Amino acid sequence: MRAFTYERAGSPQEAAAKAKRTPGAKFIAGGTNLLDLMKLEIESPQHLIDVNGLGLDRIERTADGGLRIGALVRNTALAADLNVRRDYGVLSRALLAGASGQLRNKATTAGNLLQRTRCPYFYDTNQPCNKRSPGSGCSAIGGVTRQLGVVGVSDACIATHPSDMAVAMRALDAKVDTVNAEGKSRSIPISELHRLPFSSPHIDTTLASGEFITSVTLPKPVGGKQIYRKVRDRASYAFALVSVAAIVRPDGGGRFTVGGVAPKPWRVEKAEAELGKGPKAFVNALLADAKPTKDNAFKIALVERTVAAVMNEARQK
Amino acid sequence: MQNPEFNFSRRDVLAGSAASAVVAITPGAQAQTGNPAPNVASRPIPVAFDVNGKAVHLDLDTRTTLLDALREHLHLTGTKKGCDHGQCGACTVLVNGVRINSCLTLAVMHENDRITTIEGLGTPESLHPMQAAFIKHDGFQCGYCTPGQICSAVAVLDEIKAGIPSHVSADILADFKPTNEEMRERMSGNICRCGAYSNIADAMAEVAESST
């Protein structure tokens, strides 16, 4: 691990300002992804700003009946929160389907959103990777691609976003609340937080330099049957090949977001108009722009079958 | 067990080689790598926490993980380093009663925290009930993953009692029971290459039953 200096932040705005003016600075919260990457020297921050002491660890009702989740609420605490379990079951389920008990105890809400891809070529520092080393090329294209993205990908990168939590938050239309170095706050729809790779896959999100996530806000509960279904190579402690977060209305319509297939949680609102025609019509619209490889084309069929399974479960529940 | 003519243990030899390895990584040696480190002074900084009921003050390089602080600085070698990447669970300890991977957290992030390692759960003279149950049910073979398994197992039963749901809980609004399926899912962050999983689940079931 490369040497770095360390400080504990005093306030979110101070952390944002410090991060913007200090070259090579990064925030550290749970650290479960960042420290792993620092050991491999995929990340080598020169300065770490520890934000764990900022008290952003509460889950509160908002004035309009939604829920504000502090950026530092741990994944376990969020999954176990009674309001989340009752009103946003798809979020609890997604969190519980991810990582291990130890990691969920440490990982935070904001850190989960900002975790980096698990593309094996991003992790292998002996091989070119545009996300790790801009302009070096993509080893995944033409390589082993079974786990990688089929939609929203580019000629420069076919990595996926690994989060389960974010897939559920996309179905719930969450907003990501931030403060910047100048102390200005804004609220970003989660659909706009993660960016597509295009020719610059090293930039994962639309956050500005130093911009700090303070909370994630869920709108008031929408009702419907909430289901998270994850398909993976092991029954536990594995990333998704494909996952589906769904909120299904009694008429069979609703919101369906897919994970494991794209650089961000993949939801196309227009495609949801096709839900009444069955899983095939919906997935044809959802993945209309898909560019799978020979080895991951199976994900298209897997998405369709997982969506069908979720629709069945919703009918029986 | 030890032959008096060779009055050192395998652990001494391993600890000795680990110490030499640490000495070899000097700032000079780092500067010789092809990709020079940014010009960052890595001054030790002070950190104070509680380990197994004892107050501890250390001056640590910022890079020191909690795991390395426990093993290399405090010589509490019960906590094991397996993968060092949060995948195997051998390094599991309790921080303020909550299980985490000690390899994926920096020691300096634990100012004022209360840390419990396997050495703090029980002693050979006075075993923790989970330690006794692991012995009774043969919950290990080589034993390397065992301290992490036991710390995790103790915390899993607490998590079930505290009403934390799991991926296999049929109803996330109901009370959760320490069933075999629940314990297997909740223990998935602890790998055992010897494959003692069934016996570990049996040990946990016995402790769960005796504490209800």
Coordinates of C-alpha atoms in Angstrom, one line a residue:
Chain A
M1 CA 0.0 0.0 0.0
R2 CA 1.3 3.5 -0.9
A3 CA 1.9 5.9 2.0
F4 CA -0.8 8.5 2.7
T5 CA -1.6 11.1 5.3
Y6 CA -4.8 10.9 7.4
E7 CA -7.2 13.2 9.1
R8 CA -10.7 13.0 10.6
A9 CA -13.2 15.4 9.1
G10 CA -15.1 17.9 11.3
S11 CA -18.1 18.5 9.0
P12 CA -19.4 17.4 5.6
Q13 CA -18.7 20.8 4.1
E14 CA -15.2 20.9 5.6
A15 CA -14.6 17.4 4.2
A16 CA -15.7 18.5 0.7
A17 CA -13.6 21.6 0.7
K18 CA -10.5 19.7 2.0
A19 CA -11.0 16.9 -0.6
K20 CA -11.2 19.5 -3.4
R21 CA -8.1 21.4 -2.5
T22 CA -5.9 18.4 -1.5
P23 CA -4.3 16.6 -4.4
G24 CA -5.0 12.9 -4.4
A25 CA -7.4 13.1 -1.4
K26 CA -10.2 10.5 -0.9
F27 CA -13.0 10.1 1.7
I28 CA -12.9 6.9 3.7
A29 CA -16.0 5.5 5.4
G30 CA -16.4 1.8 5.7
G31 CA -13.3 1.3 3.7
T32 CA -14.2 -2.3 2.7
N33 CA -13.7 -1.6 -1.0
L34 CA -11.2 1.3 -0.9
L35 CA -8.7 -0.5 1.3
D36 CA -8.9 -3.6 -0.8
L37 CA -8.1 -1.5 -3.9
M38 CA -5.3 0.4 -2.0
K39 CA -3.6 -2.9 -1.1
L40 CA -3.5 -3.8 -4.8
E41 CA -2.4 -0.2 -5.6
I42 CA -5.4 0.2 -7.9
E43 CA -6.2 3.1 -5.7
S44 CA -3.3 5.1 -4.2
P45 CA -4.7 8.2 -2.5
Q46 CA -2.1 10.5 -1.0
H47 CA -4.5 11.7 1.7
L48 CA -7.5 10.0 3.4
I49 CA -10.3 12.0 5.0
D50 CA -12.1 9.8 7.6
V51 CA -15.7 10.8 7.6
N52 CA -16.9 8.2 10.1
G53 CA -17.2 10.7 12.9
L54 CA -19.7 13.0 11.1
G55 CA -22.8 11.6 12.7
L56 CA -24.6 10.9 9.4
D57 CA -25.8 7.6 10.7
R58 CA -29.5 8.2 11.2
I59 CA -32.6 7.1 9.3
E60 CA -35.3 9.8 9.6
R61 CA -38.8 10.4 8.2
T62 CA -39.0 13.3 5.7
A63 CA -41.8 15.9 5.8
D64 CA -43.5 14.2 2.8
G65 CA -43.5 10.7 4.3
G66 CA -40.3 9.5 2.7
L67 CA -37.2 8.3 4.4
R68 CA -33.8 10.1 4.7
I69 CA -30.9 7.6 5.1
G70 CA -27.7 9.1 6.4
A71 CA -24.6 8.5 4.2
L72 CA -22.9 6.6 7.0
V73 CA -25.8 4.2 7.9
R74 CA -24.2 0.7 7.7
N75 CA -25.7 -1.8 5.2
T76 CA -26.8 -4.1 8.1
A77 CA -28.5 -1.2 10.0
L78 CA -30.4 -0.1 6.8
A79 CA -31.5 -3.7 6.0
A80 CA -32.7 -4.2 9.6
D81 CA -34.5 -0.8 10.0
L82 CA -38.2 -1.5 10.7
N83 CA -39.5 1.2 8.4
V84 CA -37.3 -0.1 5.5
R85 CA -38.3 -3.7 6.1
R86 CA -42.0 -2.7 6.2
D87 CA -42.2 0.0 3.5
Y88 CA -39.2 -0.6 1.3
G89 CA -38.8 -4.4 1.4
V90 CA -37.0 -4.5 -1.9
L91 CA -34.2 -2.4 -0.4
S92 CA -33.8 -4.7 2.6
R93 CA -33.8 -7.7 0.4
A94 CA -31.2 -6.3 -2.0
L95 CA -28.9 -5.4 0.9
L96 CA -29.2 -8.8 2.4
A97 CA -28.4 -10.5 -0.9
G98 CA -25.1 -8.6 -1.1
A99 CA -21.6 -9.3 0.4
S100 CA -21.2 -11.1 3.8
G101 CA -22.4 -10.3 7.3
Q102 CA -19.0 -8.8 8.3
L103 CA -18.9 -6.5 5.2
R104 CA -22.5 -5.4 5.6
N105 CA -21.7 -4.4 9.2
K106 CA -19.0 -2.0 8.0
A107 CA -20.1 -0.9 4.5
T108 CA -22.0 2.4 4.3
T109 CA -24.9 3.6 2.2
A110 CA -22.8 6.2 0.3
G111 CA -19.8 3.8 0.1
N112 CA -22.0 1.1 -1.4
L113 CA -23.1 3.5 -4.2
L114 CA -19.5 4.6 -4.8
Q115 CA -17.9 1.1 -4.8
R116 CA -16.0 0.3 -8.0
T117 CA -16.5 -2.4 -10.5
R118 CA -15.4 -6.0 -9.8
C119 CA -14.4 -6.6 -13.5
P120 CA -11.4 -9.0 -13.2
Y121 CA -9.4 -6.9 -15.7
F122 CA -9.8 -3.8 -13.5
Y123 CA -8.3 -5.9 -10.6
D124 CA -5.5 -7.3 -12.7
T125 CA -2.8 -4.6 -12.7
N126 CA -0.8 -6.5 -15.3
Q127 CA -3.4 -5.9 -18.0
P128 CA -4.6 -2.8 -19.7
C129 CA -7.8 -1.3 -18.3
N130 CA -9.3 2.1 -19.3
K131 CA -11.1 2.4 -16.0
R132 CA -8.0 1.9 -14.0
S133 CA -5.4 3.4 -16.3
P134 CA -7.2 5.8 -18.8
G135 CA -6.2 5.2 -22.4
S136 CA -4.5 1.9 -21.8
G137 CA -7.2 -0.1 -23.6
C138 CA -9.8 -2.6 -22.5
S139 CA -8.6 -6.2 -21.9
A140 CA -12.1 -7.4 -21.2
I141 CA -13.2 -6.9 -24.8
G142 CA -12.0 -10.0 -26.4
G143 CA -11.2 -11.6 -23.1
V144 CA -13.3 -13.6 -20.6
T145 CA -16.6 -11.7 -20.4
R146 CA -19.1 -14.0 -18.9
Q147 CA -19.7 -11.8 -15.8
L148 CA -19.5 -8.5 -17.7
G149 CA -22.0 -5.9 -19.1
V150 CA -24.4 -6.3 -22.0
V151 CA -26.0 -2.9 -22.2
G152 CA -24.8 0.7 -21.6
V153 CA -21.3 -0.5 -22.4
S154 CA -18.9 1.2 -24.8
D155 CA -15.9 0.3 -27.0
A156 CA -13.7 1.5 -24.1
C157 CA -15.3 -0.5 -21.2
I158 CA -17.8 -3.3 -20.6
A159 CA -17.6 -3.3 -16.7
T160 CA -20.8 -3.5 -14.6
H161 CA -21.7 -1.7 -11.4
P162 CA -21.6 -4.4 -8.7
S163 CA -24.1 -3.0 -6.1
D164 CA -27.3 -4.8 -5.2
M165 CA -28.5 -1.9 -3.0
A166 CA -28.3 0.6 -5.9
V167 CA -30.6 -1.6 -8.0
A168 CA -33.3 -1.4 -5.4
M169 CA -32.8 2.3 -4.9
R170 CA -33.3 2.9 -8.6
A171 CA -36.6 1.0 -8.5
L172 CA -37.6 3.2 -5.6
D173 CA -36.6 6.5 -7.4
A174 CA -34.1 7.4 -4.6
K175 CA -32.3 10.8 -4.6
V176 CA -28.7 11.2 -3.6
D177 CA -28.1 14.4 -1.5
T178 CA -24.7 16.0 -1.6
V179 CA -22.8 19.0 -0.4
N180 CA -19.9 20.6 -2.4
A181 CA -16.7 22.3 -1.5
E182 CA -18.5 25.7 -1.5
G183 CA -21.2 24.4 0.9
K184 CA -23.9 24.2 -1.8
S185 CA -26.3 21.3 -1.5
R186 CA -28.0 19.4 -4.4
S187 CA -30.2 16.4 -4.8
I188 CA -29.3 14.0 -7.7
P189 CA -31.8 11.4 -9.0
I190 CA -30.1 8.1 -8.6
S191 CA -30.6 7.5 -12.3
E192 CA -28.1 10.3 -12.9
L193 CA -25.5 9.4 -10.3
H194 CA -23.6 6.7 -12.2
R195 CA -22.5 7.6 -15.7
L196 CA -22.1 5.4 -18.8
P197 CA -18.5 4.8 -19.8
F198 CA -18.4 6.2 -23.3
S199 CA -14.7 7.0 -23.9
S200 CA -13.9 8.0 -20.3
P201 CA -14.7 4.9 -18.2
H202 CA -12.4 6.0 -15.4
I203 CA -15.1 8.5 -14.3
D204 CA -17.8 6.4 -12.5
T205 CA -20.2 9.1 -11.4
T206 CA -21.4 12.6 -12.1
L207 CA -20.2 13.9 -8.7
A208 CA -17.9 17.0 -8.9
S209 CA -14.4 17.1 -7.3
G210 CA -14.8 17.1 -3.5
E211 CA -18.6 16.7 -3.7
F212 CA -19.7 14.7 -0.7
I213 CA -22.8 12.5 -0.3
T214 CA -24.6 13.3 2.9
S215 CA -27.7 11.1 2.6
V216 CA -30.0 9.2 0.3
T217 CA -33.7 10.1 0.3
L218 CA -36.5 7.7 -0.6
P219 CA -39.8 9.1 -1.7
K220 CA -42.9 8.1 0.3
P221 CA -43.7 4.3 0.0
V222 CA -45.5 3.4 -3.3
G223 CA -47.0 0.1 -2.2
G224 CA -47.2 -2.9 -4.5
K225 CA -45.3 -6.1 -4.1
Q226 CA -41.6 -5.6 -3.6
I227 CA -39.3 -8.3 -4.8
Y228 CA -35.5 -8.6 -5.2
R229 CA -34.3 -11.7 -7.0
K230 CA -30.6 -12.3 -7.5
V231 CA -29.0 -15.0 -9.8
R232 CA -25.4 -15.8 -9.0
D233 CA -22.9 -18.6 -9.2
R234 CA -23.1 -19.4 -5.4
A235 CA -26.1 -19.3 -3.1
S236 CA -24.4 -16.7 -0.9
Y237 CA -21.6 -14.1 -0.9
A238 CA -21.2 -13.6 -4.7
F239 CA -21.9 -10.8 -7.1
A240 CA -25.0 -11.0 -9.3
L241 CA -24.9 -12.4 -12.8
V242 CA -28.3 -10.8 -13.1
S243 CA -30.6 -9.3 -10.5
V244 CA -34.1 -7.8 -10.6
A245 CA -35.5 -5.3 -8.2
A246 CA -39.3 -5.0 -8.8
I247 CA -42.3 -3.2 -7.4
V248 CA -45.3 -4.8 -8.9
R249 CA -48.8 -3.4 -8.9
P250 CA -51.9 -5.6 -8.7
D251 CA -52.5 -5.2 -12.5
G252 CA -49.0 -6.6 -13.2
G253 CA -47.4 -3.3 -14.2
G254 CA -44.8 -1.6 -12.1
R255 CA -41.1 -0.8 -11.9
F256 CA -38.4 -3.3 -12.9
T257 CA -34.7 -2.5 -12.5
V258 CA -32.0 -4.9 -13.5
G259 CA -28.5 -5.3 -12.0
G260 CA -25.4 -7.1 -13.2
V261 CA -25.9 -6.2 -16.8
A262 CA -24.7 -2.5 -17.1
P263 CA -22.4 0.1 -15.6
K264 CA -25.4 1.3 -13.5
P265 CA -28.7 -0.1 -12.3
W266 CA -30.6 -0.6 -15.6
R267 CA -34.1 0.8 -15.8
V268 CA -36.0 2.1 -18.8
E269 CA -39.3 3.6 -17.8
K270 CA -40.6 3.5 -21.3
A271 CA -40.1 -0.2 -21.5
E272 CA -42.3 -0.7 -18.4
A273 CA -45.3 0.1 -20.6
E274 CA -44.7 -3.3 -22.2
L275 CA -44.9 -5.2 -18.9
G276 CA -48.6 -6.1 -19.6
K277 CA -47.4 -8.0 -22.8
G278 CA -45.2 -10.3 -20.7
P279 CA -41.6 -10.7 -19.9
K280 CA -40.3 -11.1 -23.5
A281 CA -41.8 -7.9 -24.8
F282 CA -40.6 -6.0 -21.7
V283 CA -37.1 -7.3 -21.9
N284 CA -36.9 -6.7 -25.6
A285 CA -37.6 -3.0 -24.9
L286 CA -35.4 -2.9 -21.8
L287 CA -32.4 -4.3 -23.5
A288 CA -33.1 -3.0 -27.0
D289 CA -29.6 -1.5 -27.3
A290 CA -27.8 -4.5 -25.8
K291 CA -24.4 -5.4 -27.2
P292 CA -23.6 -8.7 -25.6
T293 CA -20.5 -10.7 -26.3
K294 CA -20.6 -14.4 -27.3
D295 CA -19.8 -15.4 -23.7
N296 CA -22.4 -13.1 -21.9
A297 CA -25.3 -13.2 -24.4
F298 CA -26.9 -15.7 -22.0
K299 CA -27.6 -12.8 -19.7
I300 CA -30.3 -11.6 -22.1
A301 CA -32.2 -14.8 -21.7
L302 CA -31.4 -14.9 -18.0
V303 CA -32.9 -11.4 -17.5
E304 CA -36.1 -12.5 -19.3
R305 CA -36.4 -15.6 -17.2
T306 CA -35.6 -13.8 -13.9
V307 CA -38.2 -11.1 -14.8
A308 CA -40.7 -13.9 -15.5
A309 CA -39.9 -15.5 -12.2
V310 CA -40.5 -12.2 -10.4
M311 CA -43.8 -11.7 -12.2
N312 CA -44.9 -15.2 -11.1
E313 CA -43.8 -14.6 -7.5
A314 CA -45.8 -11.3 -7.5
R315 CA -48.9 -13.1 -8.6
Q316 CA -48.6 -15.7 -5.8
K317 CA -47.4 -13.5 -3.0
Chain B
M1 CA 4.8 -30.9 23.2
Q2 CA 8.1 -29.1 22.4
N3 CA 11.5 -30.8 22.2
P4 CA 13.7 -28.9 24.7
E5 CA 16.6 -29.0 22.3
F6 CA 14.6 -27.0 19.8
N7 CA 13.0 -24.7 22.2
F8 CA 11.2 -22.5 19.7
S9 CA 7.8 -23.0 18.2
R10 CA 6.7 -22.8 14.6
R11 CA 5.0 -19.6 15.6
D12 CA 8.3 -18.0 16.7
V13 CA 9.9 -18.9 13.4
L14 CA 7.0 -17.4 11.4
A15 CA 6.9 -14.3 13.6
G16 CA 10.7 -13.9 13.1
S17 CA 10.4 -14.1 9.3
A18 CA 7.4 -11.7 9.3
A19 CA 9.5 -9.2 11.3
S20 CA 12.4 -9.5 8.8
A21 CA 10.0 -8.9 6.0
V22 CA 8.8 -5.7 7.7
V23 CA 12.4 -4.5 8.1
A24 CA 13.0 -5.0 4.4
I25 CA 10.2 -2.6 3.4
T26 CA 12.0 0.6 4.2
P27 CA 11.2 3.9 2.5
G28 CA 14.5 3.5 0.5
A29 CA 13.3 0.2 -0.9
Q30 CA 10.0 1.7 -1.9
A31 CA 11.7 4.5 -3.7
Q32 CA 13.5 2.0 -5.9
T33 CA 10.3 0.7 -7.5
G34 CA 9.6 1.8 -11.1
N35 CA 6.5 3.8 -10.1
P36 CA 7.6 6.1 -7.3
A37 CA 5.2 6.8 -4.4
P38 CA 3.9 10.3 -4.2
N39 CA 5.9 12.5 -1.9
V40 CA 3.9 11.7 1.3
A41 CA 5.6 11.5 4.7
S42 CA 4.3 8.5 6.5
R43 CA 4.7 9.7 10.1
P44 CA 3.3 7.4 12.7
I45 CA 0.2 8.8 14.4
P46 CA -1.2 7.9 17.8
V47 CA -4.3 5.9 18.3
A48 CA -5.9 4.6 21.5
F49 CA -8.5 1.8 21.8
D50 CA -9.5 -1.0 24.1
V51 CA -8.6 -4.6 23.3
N52 CA -10.1 -7.3 25.4
G53 CA -10.7 -5.0 28.3
K54 CA -7.2 -3.4 28.2
A55 CA -6.5 0.2 27.2
V56 CA -4.0 0.3 24.4
H57 CA -1.9 3.2 23.0
L58 CA 0.0 2.8 19.8
D59 CA 1.9 5.0 17.3
L60 CA 1.1 3.5 13.9
D61 CA 1.9 4.1 10.3
T62 CA -1.4 5.2 8.8
R63 CA -1.3 2.1 6.5
T64 CA -1.5 -0.4 9.5
T65 CA -4.7 -2.4 9.3
L66 CA -6.5 -3.3 12.6
L67 CA -5.5 -6.9 11.8
D68 CA -1.8 -6.0 11.6
A69 CA -2.0 -3.8 14.7
L70 CA -3.4 -6.8 16.7
R71 CA -1.0 -9.3 15.4
E72 CA 2.3 -7.4 14.8
H73 CA 2.1 -4.7 17.4
L74 CA 0.1 -6.2 20.2
H75 CA 1.2 -9.8 19.4
L76 CA -2.4 -11.1 19.7
T77 CA -1.8 -13.8 17.0
G78 CA -5.1 -15.6 17.6
T79 CA -6.7 -13.4 14.9
K80 CA -5.5 -14.8 11.6
K81 CA -4.6 -13.3 8.3
G82 CA -6.0 -15.4 5.5
C83 CA -6.7 -13.6 2.2
D84 CA -6.1 -10.0 3.6
H85 CA -8.9 -8.9 1.2
G86 CA -12.1 -9.5 3.2
Q87 CA -13.0 -12.7 1.3
C88 CA -12.2 -15.4 3.9
G89 CA -13.2 -14.1 7.3
A90 CA -10.2 -15.5 9.2
C91 CA -9.5 -12.0 10.5
T92 CA -13.0 -11.5 12.0
V93 CA -13.1 -9.6 15.3
L94 CA -15.8 -7.8 17.2
V95 CA -15.6 -4.0 17.3
N96 CA -18.0 -2.5 19.8
G97 CA -19.7 -5.9 19.8
V98 CA -20.1 -6.0 15.9
R99 CA -18.2 -8.5 13.7
I100 CA -16.1 -7.0 11.0
N101 CA -13.1 -8.1 8.8
S102 CA -10.1 -6.6 10.7
C103 CA -8.0 -6.7 7.5
L104 CA -10.3 -4.2 5.7
T105 CA -10.1 -1.4 8.3
L106 CA -7.3 0.9 9.4
A107 CA -6.2 0.8 13.0
V108 CA -6.3 4.7 13.1
M109 CA -10.0 4.6 12.3
H110 CA -10.7 2.9 15.7
E111 CA -9.9 5.6 18.2
N112 CA -11.8 4.8 21.4
D113 CA -13.3 1.6 20.0
R114 CA -13.8 -1.6 22.1
I115 CA -12.2 -4.5 20.3
T116 CA -12.7 -8.2 21.2
T117 CA -10.5 -10.9 19.7
I118 CA -10.6 -14.6 20.2
E119 CA -8.2 -14.1 23.2
G120 CA -10.9 -11.9 24.8
L121 CA -13.8 -14.3 24.3
G122 CA -12.4 -17.1 26.5
T123 CA -9.2 -18.7 27.8
P124 CA -8.0 -22.3 27.8
E125 CA -9.0 -22.4 31.5
S126 CA -12.4 -20.7 31.0
L127 CA -13.7 -21.3 27.5
H128 CA -16.4 -19.3 25.9
P129 CA -19.5 -21.5 25.4
M130 CA -18.9 -21.3 21.6
Q131 CA -15.3 -22.4 22.0
A132 CA -16.4 -25.4 24.0
A133 CA -19.1 -26.2 21.5
F134 CA -16.6 -26.1 18.6
I135 CA -14.4 -28.6 20.4
K136 CA -17.3 -30.9 21.3
H137 CA -18.6 -30.9 17.7
D138 CA -15.2 -31.0 15.9
G139 CA -16.0 -27.6 14.3
F140 CA -12.5 -27.5 12.8
Q141 CA -9.6 -29.6 11.4
C142 CA -6.5 -27.5 10.8
G143 CA -7.9 -24.7 13.0
Y144 CA -6.6 -21.7 11.0
C145 CA -10.0 -20.2 10.3
T146 CA -11.4 -21.1 13.7
P147 CA -10.8 -17.9 15.6
G148 CA -12.6 -16.0 12.9
Q149 CA -15.3 -18.6 12.7
I150 CA -15.9 -18.4 16.5
C151 CA -16.0 -14.6 16.6
S152 CA -18.4 -14.6 13.7
A153 CA -20.5 -17.4 15.2
V154 CA -20.9 -15.5 18.5
A155 CA -21.9 -12.4 16.7
V156 CA -24.3 -14.2 14.4
L157 CA -26.4 -15.5 17.3
D158 CA -26.4 -11.9 18.7
E159 CA -27.6 -10.6 15.3
I160 CA -30.4 -13.1 15.2
K161 CA -31.5 -12.1 18.7
A162 CA -31.2 -8.4 17.8
G163 CA -33.8 -9.0 14.9
I164 CA -31.5 -8.5 12.0
P165 CA -32.9 -10.4 9.0
S166 CA -30.9 -12.4 6.5
H167 CA -31.2 -13.4 2.8
V168 CA -32.9 -16.7 3.7
S169 CA -35.4 -15.2 6.2
A170 CA -38.8 -16.1 4.6
D171 CA -40.5 -13.1 6.3
I172 CA -38.2 -10.1 7.0
L173 CA -40.8 -8.7 9.4
A174 CA -41.0 -11.8 11.6
D175 CA -38.7 -12.9 14.5
F176 CA -35.7 -14.8 13.3
K177 CA -34.7 -18.2 14.5
P178 CA -31.3 -19.8 14.6
T179 CA -32.1 -22.5 12.1
N180 CA -29.4 -24.4 10.2
E181 CA -30.3 -22.6 7.0
E182 CA -30.1 -19.2 8.7
M183 CA -26.7 -20.0 10.3
R184 CA -25.2 -21.2 7.0
E185 CA -26.3 -18.1 5.2
R186 CA -25.1 -15.8 7.9
M187 CA -21.7 -17.5 8.2
S188 CA -21.0 -17.3 4.4
G189 CA -18.3 -14.7 5.0
N190 CA -16.1 -17.3 6.8
I191 CA -14.5 -19.9 4.6
C192 CA -13.2 -23.2 5.9
R193 CA -10.9 -25.1 3.5
C194 CA -11.2 -28.2 5.7
G195 CA -14.9 -28.1 5.2
A196 CA -16.0 -28.3 8.8
Y197 CA -19.2 -26.3 8.0
S198 CA -21.7 -29.0 9.2
N199 CA -20.0 -29.3 12.5
I200 CA -19.7 -25.5 12.9
A201 CA -23.4 -25.2 12.3
D202 CA -24.0 -28.0 14.9
A203 CA -21.8 -26.1 17.5
M204 CA -23.7 -22.9 16.9
A205 CA -27.1 -24.8 17.2
E206 CA -26.1 -26.1 20.6
V207 CA -25.0 -22.7 21.9
A208 CA -28.2 -21.1 20.4
E209 CA -30.3 -23.7 22.1
S210 CA -28.6 -23.4 25.5
S211 CA -28.9 -19.6 25.5
T212 CA -32.7 -19.4 24.8

